[in-house]
Amino acid sequence: MDATQLTELMGSHDFMQLQQQLQHNNNNYNTDGHNGLSPESVERSSRPVRRATRRTSQLSNNTYDLEMTDSSSQSDDTSGGGGSSNGGGSSTNNNSNQLGCAQGGQRPSSRGRQQNATAGASLTPNSGANNNNNNNRRRKGALNAKERNLRRLESNERERMRMHSLNDAFQSLREVIPHVEMERRLSKIETLTLAKNYIINLTHIILSKRNEEAAAMELNAGAVGGVLLTGLTAEPNGNNGGAATNGATNGLCFEDALASGGAYDCALLAASDGSLLSAATVAATPTMQTLQPPPAMHMHAQSQVDQQAQQHLPHHQQLLHAHAHLGANIVINYFSTRR
DNA sequence: TAGGCCATCTGGTCCT
DNA sequence: AGGACCAGATGGCCTA
């Protein structure tokens, strides 16, 4: 699908087609336990093919010599960094290794621990981090080379597994984000961007609905009740990224939050788009829990609901309508921010 | 050929 | 102490 087709699709509001595209994407992206791609998509997109082979070849090509006794030749010197024994990154001299390590030591800690004063001087290969690690080096030096190599291999394996699980999570995310099929699968950054837009739009729609309901309630002096979004409660806390209430976890999936009856911190979501939301927390009610169709449903329902008839539909179908628009919106948003 | 994206290795840092 | 997490470094593959 090219940009022209996308534009036409958005203009015609042919959400059935969009839904079909979504389903097609999901079929192609179903995980197979390795690269998460079906054979046909592998054939169509070169990137997944490479991933499928890389994931196993790295293991089989691992030439780590467990009997090696000279640790320096295998880059497991604790004073260095960036070295590699196989298909990964490999440095050809120790100076570059040490420099790379020193730069790594300078990066701000993401977990709040104070940087050691000497770390700032560690750009010099023989100072800073190297001196700080004297004790570690001695301690590790007490292990024999075989043991160290084994530890390194185990560590590599764990890291590989960790990254695989992360990639699996990305794949799961791709499968639930409505998007127009492209010739290749979504990259990680594209997936995150779409997910962010999707969440923001969902939040926006729900809050808009809620505002409409509130306005209607005011006009009717509370005569209307028992509708879909009356259970939503906005609780501005004046704190961007502040803690969600009702035991919710920041960063919780929106639908998960709704399904679990928890609360969702909208301020956290809107942090990158301050213009969007003022309300901070949306709490879900049991009413909401029963009205969470799978993503595919959003598009399907929309394709059968025209603007006129919608006014006579129950509120939950109106929400579906809104979700269908959302599918188009996030695509438009994505492409408008992407290029 | 440059640039994008990715998988992997690696050592430092933090947490349990 | 061991594992998880993180980010830098590197090379492979692909596309424009």
Coordinates of C-alpha atoms (C1' of nucleotides) in Angstrom, one line a residue:
Chain A
M1 CA 0.0 0.0 0.0
D2 CA 1.5 3.3 -1.0
A3 CA 0.8 6.8 0.2
T4 CA -1.9 7.5 -2.4
Q5 CA -3.8 4.4 -1.5
L6 CA -3.5 5.3 2.1
T7 CA -4.9 8.8 1.5
E8 CA -7.8 7.3 -0.5
L9 CA -8.5 4.9 2.2
M10 CA -8.5 7.5 4.9
G11 CA -10.7 9.8 2.8
S12 CA -13.3 7.2 2.0
H13 CA -13.4 5.9 5.6
D14 CA -13.3 2.4 4.2
F15 CA -12.6 0.9 7.5
M16 CA -13.5 -2.6 6.3
Q17 CA -10.5 -2.4 4.0
L18 CA -8.4 -1.0 6.8
Q19 CA -9.5 -3.8 9.0
Q20 CA -8.6 -6.3 6.4
Q21 CA -5.2 -4.8 6.1
L22 CA -4.8 -5.0 9.8
Q23 CA -5.8 -8.7 9.9
H24 CA -3.5 -9.4 7.0
N25 CA -0.7 -7.7 8.9
N26 CA -1.5 -9.7 12.0
N27 CA -1.5 -12.9 10.0
N28 CA 1.9 -12.1 8.6
Y29 CA 3.4 -11.1 11.9
N30 CA 2.2 -14.1 13.9
T31 CA 5.0 -15.4 15.9
D32 CA 6.5 -18.7 14.9
G33 CA 8.7 -18.9 18.0
H34 CA 11.7 -17.4 16.2
N35 CA 11.2 -14.3 14.2
G36 CA 7.5 -14.0 14.5
L37 CA 7.0 -14.0 10.7
S38 CA 5.1 -16.2 8.4
P39 CA 6.9 -17.7 5.4
E40 CA 5.2 -15.5 2.9
S41 CA 6.1 -12.3 4.8
V42 CA 9.6 -13.6 5.2
E43 CA 9.7 -14.0 1.5
R44 CA 8.4 -10.5 0.9
S45 CA 10.5 -8.7 3.4
S46 CA 14.2 -9.3 3.5
R47 CA 14.7 -8.1 7.0
P48 CA 12.9 -10.9 8.8
V49 CA 14.8 -13.5 6.8
R50 CA 18.0 -12.2 8.1
R51 CA 16.7 -12.2 11.7
A52 CA 15.6 -15.7 11.4
T53 CA 19.1 -16.9 10.6
R54 CA 20.9 -14.5 12.8
R55 CA 19.2 -15.7 15.9
T56 CA 20.6 -19.2 15.6
S57 CA 23.8 -18.7 13.7
Q58 CA 25.2 -16.6 16.4
L59 CA 25.0 -19.4 18.8
S60 CA 26.4 -22.0 16.5
N61 CA 29.2 -19.8 15.4
N62 CA 30.3 -19.0 18.9
T63 CA 34.0 -19.8 18.9
Y64 CA 34.6 -19.0 22.5
D65 CA 37.4 -21.3 23.6
L66 CA 36.6 -22.5 27.1
E67 CA 40.1 -23.8 27.5
M68 CA 41.7 -20.5 26.7
T69 CA 43.9 -19.4 29.5
D70 CA 45.1 -16.0 28.1
S71 CA 42.2 -13.8 29.0
S72 CA 43.5 -10.8 27.1
S73 CA 43.1 -12.5 23.8
Q74 CA 39.4 -13.0 24.5
S75 CA 38.6 -9.4 25.6
D76 CA 37.4 -10.4 29.0
D77 CA 39.8 -8.1 30.7
T78 CA 37.6 -6.1 33.1
S79 CA 39.5 -2.9 32.3
G80 CA 38.4 -3.0 28.7
G81 CA 35.2 -3.1 26.8
G82 CA 33.6 -3.4 23.5
G83 CA 35.5 -6.5 22.5
S84 CA 34.0 -9.6 21.1
S85 CA 35.0 -13.1 20.3
N86 CA 32.7 -13.8 17.4
G87 CA 30.2 -12.3 15.0
G88 CA 29.4 -9.4 17.3
G89 CA 31.5 -6.3 17.7
S90 CA 35.2 -6.8 17.7
S91 CA 38.0 -4.3 18.4
T92 CA 41.4 -4.8 17.1
N93 CA 43.4 -2.9 19.7
N94 CA 43.2 -2.6 23.4
N95 CA 43.4 1.2 23.4
S96 CA 40.1 1.5 21.7
N97 CA 38.6 -1.1 24.0
Q98 CA 39.6 0.9 27.1
L99 CA 38.4 4.1 25.6
G100 CA 35.0 2.6 24.8
C101 CA 34.7 1.4 28.3
A102 CA 35.6 4.7 29.8
Q103 CA 32.9 6.4 27.8
G104 CA 30.5 3.9 29.0
G105 CA 31.5 4.6 32.5
Q106 CA 30.8 8.3 32.0
R107 CA 27.2 7.9 31.0
P108 CA 24.7 9.1 33.5
S109 CA 23.4 6.4 35.6
S110 CA 19.8 5.6 34.9
R111 CA 19.2 4.3 38.4
G112 CA 20.3 7.2 40.4
R113 CA 23.5 6.0 41.9
Q114 CA 26.2 8.7 42.2
Q115 CA 28.9 8.6 39.7
N116 CA 32.3 8.0 41.2
A117 CA 34.4 11.1 41.1
T118 CA 37.1 9.4 39.1
A119 CA 34.8 8.3 36.4
G120 CA 34.8 11.7 34.9
A121 CA 38.5 11.4 34.2
S122 CA 38.2 8.0 32.8
L123 CA 38.4 9.1 29.2
T124 CA 42.1 8.6 29.6
P125 CA 42.5 4.9 29.0
N126 CA 44.7 4.1 31.9
S127 CA 42.9 6.1 34.6
G128 CA 39.5 6.4 36.1
A129 CA 37.4 3.4 35.6
N130 CA 40.4 1.2 35.4
N131 CA 41.6 2.2 38.8
N132 CA 38.2 1.9 40.2
N133 CA 38.1 -1.7 39.1
N134 CA 41.3 -2.8 40.7
N135 CA 39.5 -4.7 43.3
N136 CA 37.1 -6.2 40.9
R137 CA 40.0 -7.1 38.6
R138 CA 41.8 -8.9 41.4
R139 CA 38.7 -10.6 42.5
K140 CA 37.9 -11.8 39.0
G141 CA 41.5 -12.6 38.4
A142 CA 41.2 -15.1 41.2
L143 CA 38.9 -17.1 38.9
N144 CA 40.6 -19.2 36.4
A145 CA 40.2 -18.2 32.7
K146 CA 38.0 -21.2 32.0
E147 CA 35.6 -20.1 34.7
R148 CA 35.5 -16.5 33.5
N149 CA 34.9 -17.6 30.0
L150 CA 32.1 -19.8 31.1
R151 CA 30.6 -16.9 33.1
R152 CA 30.8 -14.7 30.0
L153 CA 29.1 -17.3 27.9
E154 CA 26.3 -17.6 30.4
S155 CA 26.0 -13.9 30.6
N156 CA 25.8 -13.6 26.8
E157 CA 23.2 -16.2 26.7
R158 CA 21.1 -14.5 29.3
E159 CA 21.5 -11.2 27.5
R160 CA 20.4 -12.9 24.3
M161 CA 17.4 -14.3 25.9
R162 CA 16.5 -11.0 27.4
M163 CA 16.7 -9.3 24.0
H164 CA 14.7 -12.0 22.5
S165 CA 11.9 -11.5 25.0
L166 CA 12.1 -7.8 24.4
N167 CA 11.7 -8.5 20.7
D168 CA 8.8 -10.8 21.4
A169 CA 7.2 -8.0 23.2
F170 CA 7.7 -5.7 20.3
Q171 CA 6.2 -8.3 18.1
S172 CA 3.2 -8.6 20.4
L173 CA 2.9 -4.8 20.2
R174 CA 3.0 -4.8 16.4
E175 CA 0.1 -7.3 16.4
V176 CA -2.2 -5.1 18.4
I177 CA -1.5 -1.8 16.8
P178 CA -3.7 -0.9 13.9
H179 CA -1.5 0.1 11.1
V180 CA -1.5 0.0 7.3
E181 CA 0.5 -2.8 5.9
M182 CA 3.9 -1.8 4.5
E183 CA 6.3 -3.8 2.4
R184 CA 8.3 -4.5 5.5
R185 CA 7.3 -5.0 9.1
L186 CA 7.3 -2.1 11.5
S187 CA 10.7 -1.2 12.9
K188 CA 11.0 -0.8 16.6
I189 CA 10.9 2.9 16.6
E190 CA 7.9 2.9 14.3
T191 CA 6.1 0.4 16.6
L192 CA 6.7 2.6 19.6
T193 CA 5.6 5.7 17.7
L194 CA 2.4 4.1 16.5
A195 CA 1.7 2.7 20.0
K196 CA 2.2 6.1 21.5
N197 CA -0.1 7.7 19.0
Y198 CA -2.6 5.0 19.5
I199 CA -2.7 5.4 23.2
I200 CA -2.9 9.1 23.0
N201 CA -5.8 9.0 20.6
L202 CA -7.6 6.4 22.6
T203 CA -7.3 8.6 25.6
H204 CA -8.3 11.6 23.7
I205 CA -11.4 9.9 22.4
I206 CA -12.5 8.6 25.7
L207 CA -12.0 11.9 27.5
S208 CA -13.9 13.7 24.7
K209 CA -16.7 11.3 25.1
R210 CA -16.6 11.8 28.8
N211 CA -16.8 15.6 28.3
E212 CA -19.7 15.2 26.0
E213 CA -21.5 13.1 28.6
A214 CA -20.8 15.6 31.2
A215 CA -22.1 18.4 29.1
A216 CA -25.2 16.4 28.4
M217 CA -25.7 15.6 32.0
E218 CA -25.6 19.3 32.8
L219 CA -28.1 20.1 30.1
N220 CA -30.4 17.4 31.2
A221 CA -29.9 18.0 34.9
G222 CA -28.7 14.5 35.4
A223 CA -31.7 12.9 33.6
V224 CA -29.4 10.6 31.5
G225 CA -27.8 7.8 33.3
G226 CA -26.4 4.3 32.9
V227 CA -24.4 5.1 29.7
L228 CA -21.1 3.9 28.7
L229 CA -18.7 6.6 29.9
T230 CA -20.4 7.9 32.9
G231 CA -18.2 5.7 34.9
L232 CA -15.1 7.6 33.8
T233 CA -13.8 9.9 36.4
A234 CA -11.2 12.5 35.6
E235 CA -9.1 13.4 38.5
P236 CA -6.7 16.2 37.6
N237 CA -3.8 16.0 40.0
G238 CA -1.8 18.7 38.5
N239 CA 1.2 16.5 38.3
N240 CA 2.4 15.3 34.9
G241 CA 3.5 11.8 35.2
G242 CA 2.2 11.6 38.7
A243 CA 1.2 8.4 40.3
A244 CA -2.0 6.9 39.2
T245 CA -4.7 6.3 41.7
N246 CA -6.6 3.2 42.7
G247 CA -3.6 1.1 42.6
A248 CA -2.9 1.4 38.9
T249 CA 0.6 1.1 37.6
N250 CA 2.1 3.8 35.5
G251 CA 2.7 2.7 32.0
L252 CA 0.0 0.1 32.2
C253 CA -1.6 -0.9 28.9
F254 CA -4.7 1.2 28.4
E255 CA -7.0 -1.7 27.7
D256 CA -5.3 -3.8 30.4
A257 CA -6.0 -1.0 32.8
L258 CA -9.6 -0.8 31.8
A259 CA -10.0 -4.6 31.8
S260 CA -8.6 -4.9 35.3
G261 CA -10.8 -2.1 36.5
G262 CA -7.8 -0.1 37.5
A263 CA -7.0 3.5 36.6
Y264 CA -4.9 4.9 33.9
D265 CA -2.6 7.9 34.3
C266 CA -3.4 10.0 31.3
A267 CA -1.0 12.7 32.3
L268 CA 1.8 10.3 31.9
L269 CA 0.6 9.5 28.4
A270 CA 0.2 13.0 27.4
A271 CA 3.6 14.1 28.6
S272 CA 4.9 14.3 25.1
D273 CA 1.9 16.2 23.9
G274 CA 0.9 18.7 26.4
S275 CA -1.8 20.1 24.3
L276 CA -3.8 17.0 24.5
L277 CA -5.0 16.3 28.0
S278 CA -5.6 18.2 31.2
A279 CA -7.2 15.4 33.1
A280 CA -4.8 13.2 34.9
T281 CA -6.4 9.9 35.8
V282 CA -9.1 7.9 34.2
A283 CA -10.7 5.2 36.2
A284 CA -12.4 2.2 34.7
T285 CA -15.7 0.8 35.8
P286 CA -17.2 -2.7 35.4
T287 CA -19.3 -1.2 32.6
M288 CA -16.2 -0.5 30.7
Q289 CA -14.8 -3.9 31.1
T290 CA -17.6 -5.5 29.2
L291 CA -17.0 -3.2 26.3
Q292 CA -13.5 -3.9 25.2
P293 CA -13.6 -5.5 21.8
P294 CA -10.4 -6.8 20.2
P295 CA -8.6 -4.3 18.0
A296 CA -10.0 -6.0 14.9
M297 CA -13.5 -5.4 16.1
H298 CA -13.1 -1.7 16.1
M299 CA -12.6 -1.5 12.4
H300 CA -15.2 -4.0 11.6
A301 CA -18.0 -2.3 13.5
Q302 CA -17.1 1.0 12.1
S303 CA -17.4 -0.2 8.5
Q304 CA -21.1 -0.9 9.2
V305 CA -22.0 2.2 11.0
D306 CA -22.6 5.4 9.1
Q307 CA -22.7 8.8 10.5
Q308 CA -26.5 9.1 10.4
A309 CA -27.3 5.8 12.0
Q310 CA -24.8 6.3 14.7
Q311 CA -26.9 8.8 16.5
H312 CA -29.4 6.1 17.2
L313 CA -26.9 3.5 18.3
P314 CA -26.1 2.5 21.9
H315 CA -23.2 4.3 23.4
H316 CA -20.9 1.3 23.2
Q317 CA -21.3 1.2 19.4
Q318 CA -20.5 4.8 19.2
L319 CA -17.4 4.1 21.0
L320 CA -16.6 1.5 18.3
H321 CA -17.1 4.2 15.8
A322 CA -14.7 6.4 17.6
H323 CA -12.1 3.6 17.6
A324 CA -12.5 3.1 13.9
H325 CA -11.7 6.7 13.4
L326 CA -8.8 6.2 15.7
G327 CA -7.3 3.6 13.3
A328 CA -7.2 6.2 10.6
N329 CA -6.0 8.9 12.9
I330 CA -3.0 7.1 14.2
V331 CA -1.9 6.2 10.7
I332 CA -2.2 9.8 9.6
N333 CA -0.5 11.0 12.7
Y334 CA 2.3 8.5 12.2
F335 CA 2.9 9.5 8.7
S336 CA 2.6 13.2 9.4
T337 CA 5.3 13.0 12.1
R338 CA 7.4 10.5 10.3
R339 CA 8.0 12.5 7.2
Chain B
dT1 C1' 28.0 3.6 -1.3
dA2 C1' 25.8 5.8 2.6
dG3 C1' 22.5 5.3 5.9
dG4 C1' 19.0 2.6 8.5
dC5 C1' 18.0 -1.2 11.2
dC6 C1' 19.2 -5.0 13.7
dA7 C1' 21.6 -8.8 16.6
dT8 C1' 25.2 -9.7 19.4
dC9 C1' 29.0 -9.1 22.6
dT10 C1' 30.7 -6.6 26.4
dG11 C1' 31.6 -4.3 30.9
dG12 C1' 29.6 -1.2 34.2
dT13 C1' 26.0 -0.4 37.3
dC14 C1' 22.2 -1.5 40.1
dC15 C1' 19.1 -4.7 42.6
dT16 C1' 17.9 -8.8 45.2
Chain C
dA1 C1' 27.4 -12.9 44.6
dG2 C1' 24.7 -13.4 40.8
dG3 C1' 21.5 -11.8 37.7
dA4 C1' 19.1 -7.9 35.3
dC5 C1' 19.5 -3.9 33.0
dC6 C1' 21.8 -0.6 30.2
dA7 C1' 24.4 1.6 26.6
dG8 C1' 28.6 1.5 23.6
dA9 C1' 30.7 -0.8 19.9
dT10 C1' 30.8 -3.6 15.9
dG11 C1' 29.5 -5.9 11.8
dG12 C1' 25.9 -7.9 8.7
dC13 C1' 22.1 -7.1 5.7
dC14 C1' 19.2 -4.3 3.0
dT15 C1' 17.5 -0.2 0.4
dA16 C1' 17.7 4.1 -2.0

